[in-house]
XYZ file of C-alpha atoms in Angstrom:
581
model
C -0.261 -0.023 -0.022
C 1.339 3.523 -1.136
C 0.350 4.636 2.727
C 2.228 2.694 4.547
C 4.946 2.942 2.167
C 4.544 6.479 2.413
C 4.403 6.328 7.260
C 6.977 4.731 6.842
C 8.923 7.092 6.085
C 8.189 9.414 7.722
C 8.397 7.277 10.828
C 11.907 7.378 9.540
C 12.348 11.108 8.648
C 10.731 11.203 12.095
C 13.936 9.058 14.081
C 16.130 10.905 12.521
C 15.029 14.542 12.442
C 14.813 13.820 16.829
C 17.426 12.919 17.553
C 18.925 15.379 14.923
C 17.459 17.689 17.422
C 18.228 16.473 21.020
C 21.537 17.484 19.346
C 20.283 20.953 18.243
C 19.075 21.433 21.873
C 21.903 20.000 23.700
C 24.618 23.113 21.833
C 22.289 25.570 22.291
C 22.465 24.585 26.016
C 25.879 24.093 26.096
C 26.715 27.894 24.014
C 24.314 29.877 25.348
C 24.869 33.828 24.884
C 27.647 32.615 23.476
C 25.978 32.956 20.290
C 24.095 35.479 18.467
C 19.544 35.619 18.232
C 20.335 34.821 14.885
C 22.467 31.729 15.458
C 20.109 30.814 17.177
C 17.073 30.717 14.872
C 18.759 29.780 11.820
C 20.059 27.067 13.218
C 17.202 25.103 13.483
C 16.456 25.247 9.074
C 18.626 21.701 9.406
C 16.386 20.351 11.121
C 13.223 21.137 7.979
C 15.694 20.296 5.995
C 16.524 16.640 7.428
C 11.662 16.313 7.769
C 11.084 17.249 4.222
C 14.808 15.963 2.569
C 14.052 11.995 2.425
C 18.296 12.019 2.007
C 20.126 8.556 2.110
C 24.192 8.237 2.688
C 25.154 5.132 2.652
C 27.994 4.224 4.972
C 29.614 2.489 8.127
C 29.009 4.537 10.475
C 26.289 5.016 11.227
C 25.023 4.605 14.426
C 22.378 2.514 13.231
C 24.793 -0.068 12.415
C 24.807 -0.750 16.211
C 20.890 -2.000 15.428
C 22.484 -6.554 15.373
C 20.882 -7.293 12.727
C 21.017 -10.946 12.417
C 18.392 -10.283 15.234
C 15.869 -8.761 12.885
C 16.701 -11.985 10.401
C 15.771 -14.058 13.147
C 13.100 -12.994 15.469
C 10.627 -15.625 15.339
C 7.877 -13.298 14.588
C 10.300 -11.176 11.299
C 10.047 -14.220 9.527
C 6.705 -15.698 9.651
C 4.759 -12.676 10.123
C 6.686 -11.489 7.195
C 8.633 -13.216 5.193
C 5.511 -16.859 4.115
C 3.507 -14.193 3.605
C 5.389 -12.741 1.097
C 5.925 -16.128 -1.006
C 2.584 -16.191 -2.847
C 0.721 -12.618 -3.779
C -2.486 -12.474 -2.739
C -3.743 -11.476 -6.027
C -2.736 -15.588 -7.345
C -3.922 -17.228 -4.120
C -7.232 -18.739 -4.849
C -8.736 -19.504 -1.128
C -12.307 -22.514 -0.767
C -11.586 -23.827 2.604
C -11.946 -22.490 5.671
C -10.021 -23.505 8.818
C -10.630 -25.714 11.264
C -11.158 -24.598 14.706
C -7.885 -24.577 15.544
C -6.681 -22.859 12.821
C -9.421 -20.672 13.802
C -8.166 -20.085 16.709
C -4.298 -20.335 15.317
C -5.544 -17.580 13.055
C -7.515 -14.927 15.658
C -3.100 -14.072 17.559
C -1.924 -11.000 17.495
C 1.079 -11.162 16.246
C -0.141 -12.100 12.211
C -3.100 -9.001 12.877
C -1.202 -6.742 13.490
C 1.394 -8.309 10.976
C -0.867 -8.139 8.972
C -2.070 -4.162 9.423
C -0.077 -2.734 11.915
C 0.998 -0.434 9.591
C -1.707 -0.130 7.418
C -4.072 1.051 10.925
C -0.884 2.982 10.994
C -0.931 5.036 8.439
C -4.471 5.423 8.553
C -4.622 7.182 11.802
C -1.048 8.921 11.026
C -2.908 10.393 7.650
C -5.992 11.010 9.243
C -4.740 13.373 12.483
C -2.132 14.790 9.602
C -6.249 16.360 7.241
C -7.421 16.531 10.248
C -4.997 19.458 11.585
C -4.733 21.517 7.901
C -8.101 21.138 7.316
C -8.195 22.970 11.230
C -5.317 25.598 9.556
C -6.953 26.261 7.014
C -10.874 26.580 8.463
C -8.770 28.844 10.840
C -7.283 31.020 8.417
C -10.562 30.669 6.275
C -12.137 32.672 9.280
C -9.197 34.947 9.577
C -9.585 36.108 6.503
C -13.034 36.616 7.456
C -12.093 39.544 9.788
C -9.501 41.122 8.788
C -12.551 42.930 5.111
C -14.882 43.711 8.304
C -11.518 45.195 9.637
C -11.264 49.246 9.295
C -7.991 50.383 7.635
C -5.785 53.232 9.073
C -5.700 56.354 8.078
C -3.632 57.900 10.583
C -0.974 60.224 9.205
C 1.472 59.977 12.314
C 1.294 55.750 11.967
C 1.197 55.865 8.451
C 4.410 58.090 8.565
C 5.796 55.542 11.207
C 5.324 53.428 8.886
C 6.713 54.631 5.650
C 9.809 55.586 7.341
C 10.515 51.570 8.241
C 9.820 50.220 4.754
C 12.336 52.647 3.311
C 14.652 52.438 6.306
C 14.569 48.466 5.772
C 14.349 48.692 2.223
C 11.090 46.923 1.338
C 8.887 47.812 -1.349
C 5.681 45.964 -1.426
C 2.012 48.005 -0.243
C 1.562 46.676 3.831
C -1.819 48.495 5.380
C -1.918 48.897 8.837
C -5.381 47.037 9.813
C -7.068 47.729 13.685
C -8.780 44.082 14.503
C -9.117 42.872 18.057
C -8.474 39.024 17.085
C -4.737 39.609 18.544
C -4.036 40.717 22.102
C -0.741 42.163 20.756
C 0.586 44.026 17.300
C 0.913 41.310 14.671
C 1.645 40.703 11.414
C -0.414 37.927 9.046
C 0.131 37.776 4.939
C 2.412 35.837 3.205
C 1.544 37.299 -0.411
C 0.062 40.471 0.775
C 0.926 41.213 4.857
C -0.620 43.488 7.310
C 0.314 44.934 10.115
C -2.543 43.824 12.833
C -3.013 46.147 16.083
C -5.742 46.035 18.392
C -7.548 49.389 18.450
C -6.787 49.934 22.012
C -4.281 50.624 21.483
C -4.148 53.921 19.551
C -3.757 55.718 22.199
C -1.790 53.877 24.883
C 1.675 53.303 22.440
C 3.400 56.616 22.400
C 5.013 57.537 19.117
C 8.124 56.161 19.552
C 6.903 52.700 20.902
C 4.783 52.825 17.991
C 7.937 53.425 15.681
C 9.489 50.080 17.604
C 6.371 47.984 17.193
C 6.230 48.782 13.734
C 9.880 48.327 12.972
C 9.531 44.367 14.520
C 6.503 43.772 12.601
C 8.831 45.104 8.913
C 11.829 42.712 10.294
C 9.720 39.697 10.327
C 8.154 40.582 6.524
C 11.538 41.799 5.333
C 13.203 38.448 6.897
C 10.336 36.192 5.603
C 8.816 34.993 8.679
C 5.414 33.723 7.864
C 6.773 31.436 4.977
C 8.928 30.104 7.758
C 5.951 29.985 9.978
C 3.805 29.147 6.929
C 6.287 25.559 6.651
C 6.600 25.444 10.566
C 3.502 24.928 10.512
C 3.045 22.245 7.852
C 5.520 20.190 8.950
C 3.760 20.409 12.503
C 1.250 18.399 11.047
C 2.740 15.593 9.459
C 4.942 14.846 11.936
C 1.354 15.689 14.924
C 2.459 12.368 16.698
C 6.080 13.361 17.377
C 6.259 15.209 20.962
C 9.760 16.707 20.176
C 9.412 17.435 16.740
C 6.121 20.316 18.178
C 9.186 20.789 20.892
C 11.230 21.621 19.395
C 9.535 23.341 15.909
C 7.430 26.098 18.791
C 11.628 26.826 19.995
C 12.133 27.595 16.016
C 8.631 30.705 15.900
C 10.635 31.782 19.880
C 13.751 32.101 18.387
C 12.322 33.461 15.282
C 11.076 36.556 18.087
C 14.258 37.062 19.495
C 16.060 37.179 16.396
C 13.406 39.564 14.788
C 14.757 41.453 18.080
C 18.406 41.066 17.314
C 17.349 42.712 13.623
C 15.726 45.708 15.800
C 18.609 46.361 17.913
C 21.305 46.287 15.199
C 19.571 49.873 13.543
C 19.058 51.238 17.299
C 21.090 53.753 18.448
C 22.478 52.895 22.199
C 19.935 55.042 24.093
C 17.283 54.099 22.382
C 18.117 50.005 23.390
C 16.423 50.263 27.435
C 13.480 52.439 25.311
C 12.911 49.242 22.763
C 13.195 46.773 26.475
C 10.541 48.494 27.945
C 7.688 48.542 24.862
C 8.050 44.935 25.174
C 7.396 45.387 29.056
C 5.708 48.144 28.526
C 4.079 45.889 25.931
C 2.759 42.894 28.308
C 1.117 44.888 31.313
C -1.172 46.728 28.773
C -1.532 43.065 28.061
C -1.482 39.963 30.645
C -3.452 37.976 28.499
C -2.014 37.160 25.228
C -4.705 35.566 22.478
C -2.449 33.750 19.404
C -4.039 33.205 15.804
C -2.623 30.728 13.769
C -0.491 31.917 11.033
C -0.016 35.041 12.286
C 3.888 36.380 14.308
C 3.045 38.671 17.285
C 5.070 41.391 19.363
C 4.213 40.303 22.872
C 4.408 37.079 23.941
C 4.322 34.286 27.618
C 8.667 34.334 26.068
C 9.879 37.893 26.607
C 11.201 36.813 29.748
C 14.240 35.779 27.312
C 13.683 38.348 24.935
C 14.286 41.125 27.791
C 17.482 39.276 28.182
C 18.469 38.834 25.338
C 17.933 43.113 24.853
C 20.203 43.062 28.542
C 23.199 41.850 27.675
C 23.115 42.140 23.655
C 26.473 41.533 22.485
C 27.365 40.021 19.505
C 28.210 36.187 19.446
C 32.482 34.504 19.058
C 33.199 33.536 15.659
C 34.609 30.760 16.558
C 31.888 29.212 19.065
C 29.439 30.235 15.802
C 32.705 27.920 13.329
C 32.421 25.539 16.552
C 28.477 25.517 17.337
C 27.549 24.560 13.536
C 30.767 21.884 13.155
C 28.667 19.937 15.489
C 25.304 20.783 14.128
C 26.566 19.988 10.949
C 28.471 16.060 12.501
C 25.347 15.939 14.370
C 22.414 16.398 11.120
C 25.285 13.998 8.991
C 25.003 11.391 11.299
C 20.787 11.337 11.311
C 21.194 11.683 7.682
C 23.293 8.309 6.884
C 21.768 4.965 7.208
C 23.690 1.517 7.673
C 25.941 0.716 4.513
C 26.569 -2.461 3.727
C 29.073 -5.054 4.697
C 32.317 -4.920 2.468
C 30.831 -7.553 0.644
C 30.196 -7.453 -3.282
C 26.505 -9.576 -4.164
C 28.348 -11.943 -5.147
C 31.075 -12.526 -2.453
C 34.046 -11.325 -3.745
C 34.654 -8.408 -2.908
C 38.557 -10.002 -1.263
C 39.546 -10.505 -3.896
C 37.968 -7.585 -6.524
C 39.293 -4.540 -3.018
C 43.040 -6.237 -3.598
C 43.390 -7.400 -7.066
C 43.643 -3.132 -8.596
C 46.381 -2.574 -5.911
C 48.202 -6.560 -7.410
C 48.001 -4.898 -9.782
C 48.736 -1.274 -10.015
C 51.905 -2.392 -7.273
C 53.230 -4.812 -9.739
C 52.671 -2.428 -12.121
C 54.780 0.220 -10.784
C 57.621 -2.065 -9.496
C 57.893 -3.193 -13.226
C 58.116 0.690 -14.129
C 60.772 1.132 -12.185
C 61.973 -1.615 -12.762
C 62.375 -0.969 -16.663
C 63.625 3.151 -16.209
C 65.873 2.231 -13.463
C 67.758 0.291 -16.579
C 66.746 2.295 -18.386
C 68.489 4.943 -16.406
C 71.169 1.855 -16.548
C 71.443 1.553 -21.143
C 71.984 5.327 -20.776
C 74.834 5.866 -19.006
C 76.189 2.295 -21.043
C 75.402 3.604 -23.999
C 78.754 4.770 -24.977
C 80.623 2.090 -24.216
C 78.333 0.111 -25.905
C 77.272 -1.333 -29.522
C 73.627 -0.971 -30.550
C 73.203 -5.447 -30.471
C 73.669 -4.751 -26.698
C 71.196 -1.790 -26.458
C 67.897 -3.856 -28.163
C 69.228 -7.377 -26.186
C 68.687 -4.949 -22.506
C 64.931 -3.755 -24.604
C 64.230 -7.259 -25.090
C 64.908 -8.150 -21.727
C 62.687 -5.458 -20.028
C 59.643 -6.059 -22.367
C 59.983 -9.926 -21.322
C 60.133 -9.408 -17.859
C 56.823 -6.423 -17.902
C 54.475 -8.794 -19.926
C 56.169 -11.547 -17.452
C 54.528 -9.315 -14.674
C 51.516 -8.896 -16.225
C 50.360 -12.366 -17.024
C 51.511 -12.649 -13.641
C 49.493 -10.594 -12.358
C 46.378 -11.420 -14.159
C 46.602 -15.345 -13.946
C 46.469 -14.516 -9.926
C 43.162 -12.597 -10.552
C 42.146 -14.489 -13.043
C 42.441 -18.090 -10.498
C 41.209 -16.079 -7.300
C 37.928 -15.247 -8.792
C 37.278 -18.852 -10.372
C 38.053 -19.491 -6.951
C 34.852 -17.468 -5.877
C 32.472 -18.227 -8.607
C 33.443 -21.881 -8.279
C 32.284 -21.688 -4.610
C 29.383 -20.645 -5.343
C 28.550 -22.703 -7.815
C 29.377 -25.238 -5.435
C 26.684 -25.237 -2.679
C 23.962 -24.238 -5.745
C 24.785 -27.999 -6.963
C 24.527 -28.463 -3.008
C 20.612 -27.333 -3.220
C 19.163 -28.538 -5.983
C 20.945 -32.191 -5.420
C 18.999 -31.220 -1.944
C 15.674 -29.950 -3.426
C 15.586 -33.024 -5.835
C 15.079 -35.394 -2.794
C 13.352 -32.258 -0.775
C 15.454 -30.813 1.903
C 17.324 -27.641 2.148
C 20.945 -27.496 2.551
C 20.939 -27.365 6.582
C 17.710 -29.131 7.715
C 17.627 -33.686 7.240
C 13.545 -33.037 7.669
C 12.658 -33.699 3.947
C 9.564 -32.197 3.322
C 6.251 -34.478 1.742
C 7.859 -37.968 4.213
C 8.469 -35.665 7.446
C 5.754 -34.379 10.103
C 6.107 -31.744 12.175
C 6.433 -33.967 15.662
C 8.969 -35.093 14.189
C 11.027 -31.711 13.592
C 9.312 -30.923 17.094
C 11.507 -34.104 19.406
C 14.993 -33.209 17.626
C 14.924 -28.850 17.716
C 12.541 -28.822 20.680
C 9.147 -26.662 20.932
C 8.893 -24.432 17.705
C 9.397 -19.754 18.879
C 6.612 -19.351 17.108
C 3.454 -21.184 15.213
C 0.705 -18.974 13.322
C -1.196 -20.021 9.945
C -1.218 -17.891 6.947
C -3.988 -18.485 4.995
C -2.549 -16.613 1.845
C 0.285 -20.157 1.834
C -2.085 -23.084 2.721
C -0.361 -24.122 6.487
C 0.881 -24.004 9.786
C 4.736 -22.020 9.496
C 6.928 -23.038 12.819
C 10.137 -20.978 13.776
C 12.736 -22.205 14.735
C 14.969 -19.848 15.319
C 18.367 -20.591 16.478
C 18.588 -22.892 13.692
C 17.468 -20.756 10.800
C 14.647 -22.907 9.896
C 11.296 -22.848 8.869
C 8.325 -25.503 8.771
C 5.442 -24.936 6.527
C 2.593 -28.512 8.012
C -0.849 -28.414 6.631
C -3.785 -29.805 9.647
C -2.119 -33.948 8.782
C 0.931 -31.959 10.128
C 2.930 -33.112 7.009
C 6.365 -30.794 5.872
C 5.277 -29.510 3.175
C 7.902 -26.152 3.001
C 10.601 -25.809 3.755
C 12.669 -22.802 3.713
C 16.163 -22.036 5.231
C 18.549 -18.438 6.493
C 21.455 -19.974 6.046
C 24.394 -18.058 6.319
C 25.469 -18.765 3.303
C 23.370 -17.979 0.921
C 24.187 -13.594 1.824
C 27.841 -15.486 -0.195
C 25.470 -15.922 -3.727
C 24.167 -13.372 -6.436
C 20.670 -12.865 -7.558
C 22.871 -13.363 -11.402
C 24.629 -16.051 -10.003
C 21.279 -18.303 -9.510
C 20.036 -17.720 -12.556
C 24.455 -17.981 -14.940
C 24.146 -21.516 -13.387
C 20.117 -22.693 -12.204
C 18.992 -20.368 -16.132
C 15.412 -18.634 -16.770
C 13.319 -19.489 -14.145
C 10.492 -20.382 -13.738
C 8.314 -18.530 -11.347
C 9.587 -14.260 -11.266
C 7.796 -12.792 -9.062
C 8.593 -8.670 -7.669
C 6.456 -8.496 -4.427
C 6.733 -5.931 -1.513
C 10.501 -4.303 -2.124
C 11.406 -8.440 -2.964
C 12.676 -10.471 -5.496
C 10.968 -14.539 -5.435
C 12.751 -16.704 -8.208
C 11.474 -20.654 -8.914
C 12.441 -23.490 -10.502
C 11.309 -26.881 -10.682
C 13.410 -29.172 -9.136
C 12.000 -32.283 -10.287
C 8.211 -33.326 -10.461
C 7.895 -33.049 -6.465
C 9.122 -30.320 -5.749
C 9.717 -26.586 -6.266
C 12.677 -24.857 -5.016
C 11.347 -21.141 -4.110
C 13.999 -18.378 -3.346
C 13.626 -15.343 -1.887
C 15.845 -11.680 -2.509
C 16.000 -8.129 -2.633
C 14.297 -6.580 -4.705
C 17.327 -4.620 -7.528
C 17.894 -1.740 -7.593
C 20.520 1.252 -8.595
C 22.274 1.208 -5.635
C 22.096 -2.600 -5.458
C 21.888 -4.166 -8.615
C 22.839 -7.600 -8.248
C 21.709 -8.631 -4.606
C 22.772 -11.723 -2.490
C 19.638 -14.367 -1.415
C 18.333 -14.453 2.101
C 16.793 -17.260 1.862
C 15.386 -19.569 0.061
C 12.336 -22.886 0.441
C 12.087 -25.997 -0.849
C 8.459 -26.842 -1.923
C 6.030 -29.857 -2.311
C 2.922 -28.280 -4.091
C 0.584 -31.752 -3.646
C 0.778 -31.149 -0.575
C -1.339 -27.382 -0.264
C -3.901 -28.816 -2.014
C -7.157 -29.796 -0.554
C -9.137 -32.312 -1.622
C -12.203 -31.162 0.679
C -13.068 -28.233 -1.656
C -11.414 -28.711 -4.744
C -8.492 -26.225 -4.343
C -6.102 -26.859 -6.270
C -3.569 -26.469 -3.705
C -0.243 -23.619 -4.422
C 2.290 -23.937 -7.567
C 4.892 -21.813 -5.899
């Protein structure tokens, strides 16, 4: 389901964004007053980019590499619920038989139900939450626009004059109106395309012209810095990540830092004696409007975080360049760590990593030695040219050429031998897989399908870690994690499928399997996997499962494979033909 895939990507970005958010909060706390207000604000850009850009970098230094991959592969819930149902696409299955009472009890197991429905349900809940929040924001803004149409425009010449002087000082050319609005309890700016400065009408007679200049200068700086665009983006990101309280907290911090950064921009344009008056204006605003009432989509002058703003004003100073560079470097390091995904091992898809990676260095070394040898001999030849005959020079040249060819031939032979040896190992393993499949067996099990019942397996391997009824696969599946095997059995306890998760299978690439076994009789791509099948003989089939090839991994290695006895899935009572693959 596309929605589930999108939700999984959002969860991954949420995890990585949380790591970066924690890193930024720690870095900001460490440096505090050593960084400028604008730096405290702009550093959040990294978090916003992390949350909206699905950047994936493959690397071995990722913290995600500390998550043990093998535990996931051997986890009984993961094997039984993730891999087994995927082997047969739902569209190719026809189920005409009703499970028995025991089967119904197994089907009621919460593990199976959660495996099938967890992501779909979670994705639906997530999209409902996102839609609800965005709808709320849209409704609030529509109501706000309707209210503003009914509000009167300020026509006082002294206020308009102050506004025009402020616009000229900040080089703002867009048309900006001052609107009398009681929707907000403090001056605010609203509108990305046609910005308006909202001022409560009751405030007109309570502030001096100088205080109005400070207020308008603050709102004009918001407009110049495009803070409303950032604020809108933050609301959308908060809607997407509504389930993550850390992201919400961090994005609220961004809005607070925006106000402080705007104050810093205003202070930079003021004279020294005016800075204290600017802080006093904020205090007066708090005194006049002690009850805060904000409107979604606006950026206001007075807020509950004014204590921090006043501290910044009284202690205003430029940040240290060294601290700024250090803080930015640490933030980028944390950001890169949260962006990096765990890379694959050094083993190449064909298992030839050691040979392949070492080959260029051996060849280059040999060529370098040959070149040095030729150069040395050439120099000797030049020094002795006056005392030797042309025939000697010719013999020496022939000797050098012969030596160079010998070196290259030796290196080429070693490389070919190494690659051939590795390929022979893979072919022998595949040959063993096919030979055992003709007997109904997998490589790491002595229990053949068709002739073995699940009780025989339990007597030797013990109680399975998990047993689940899988309707699409036509039977129950027992997981034996320690032995890296899974067995599928029917109502009569007959084993019809044996599945191997042996680690040796990771040496077999998709291209090598197709080269040795030929064109598969069955080849489908489902849920990020490519499943290919071959007929071992008249009774047994082989199914081999690989990650689906991609640009970054065009030739994936085998994840697991199974030997299937199709007739063991037939239900004669309901004319169900059973599985073919």
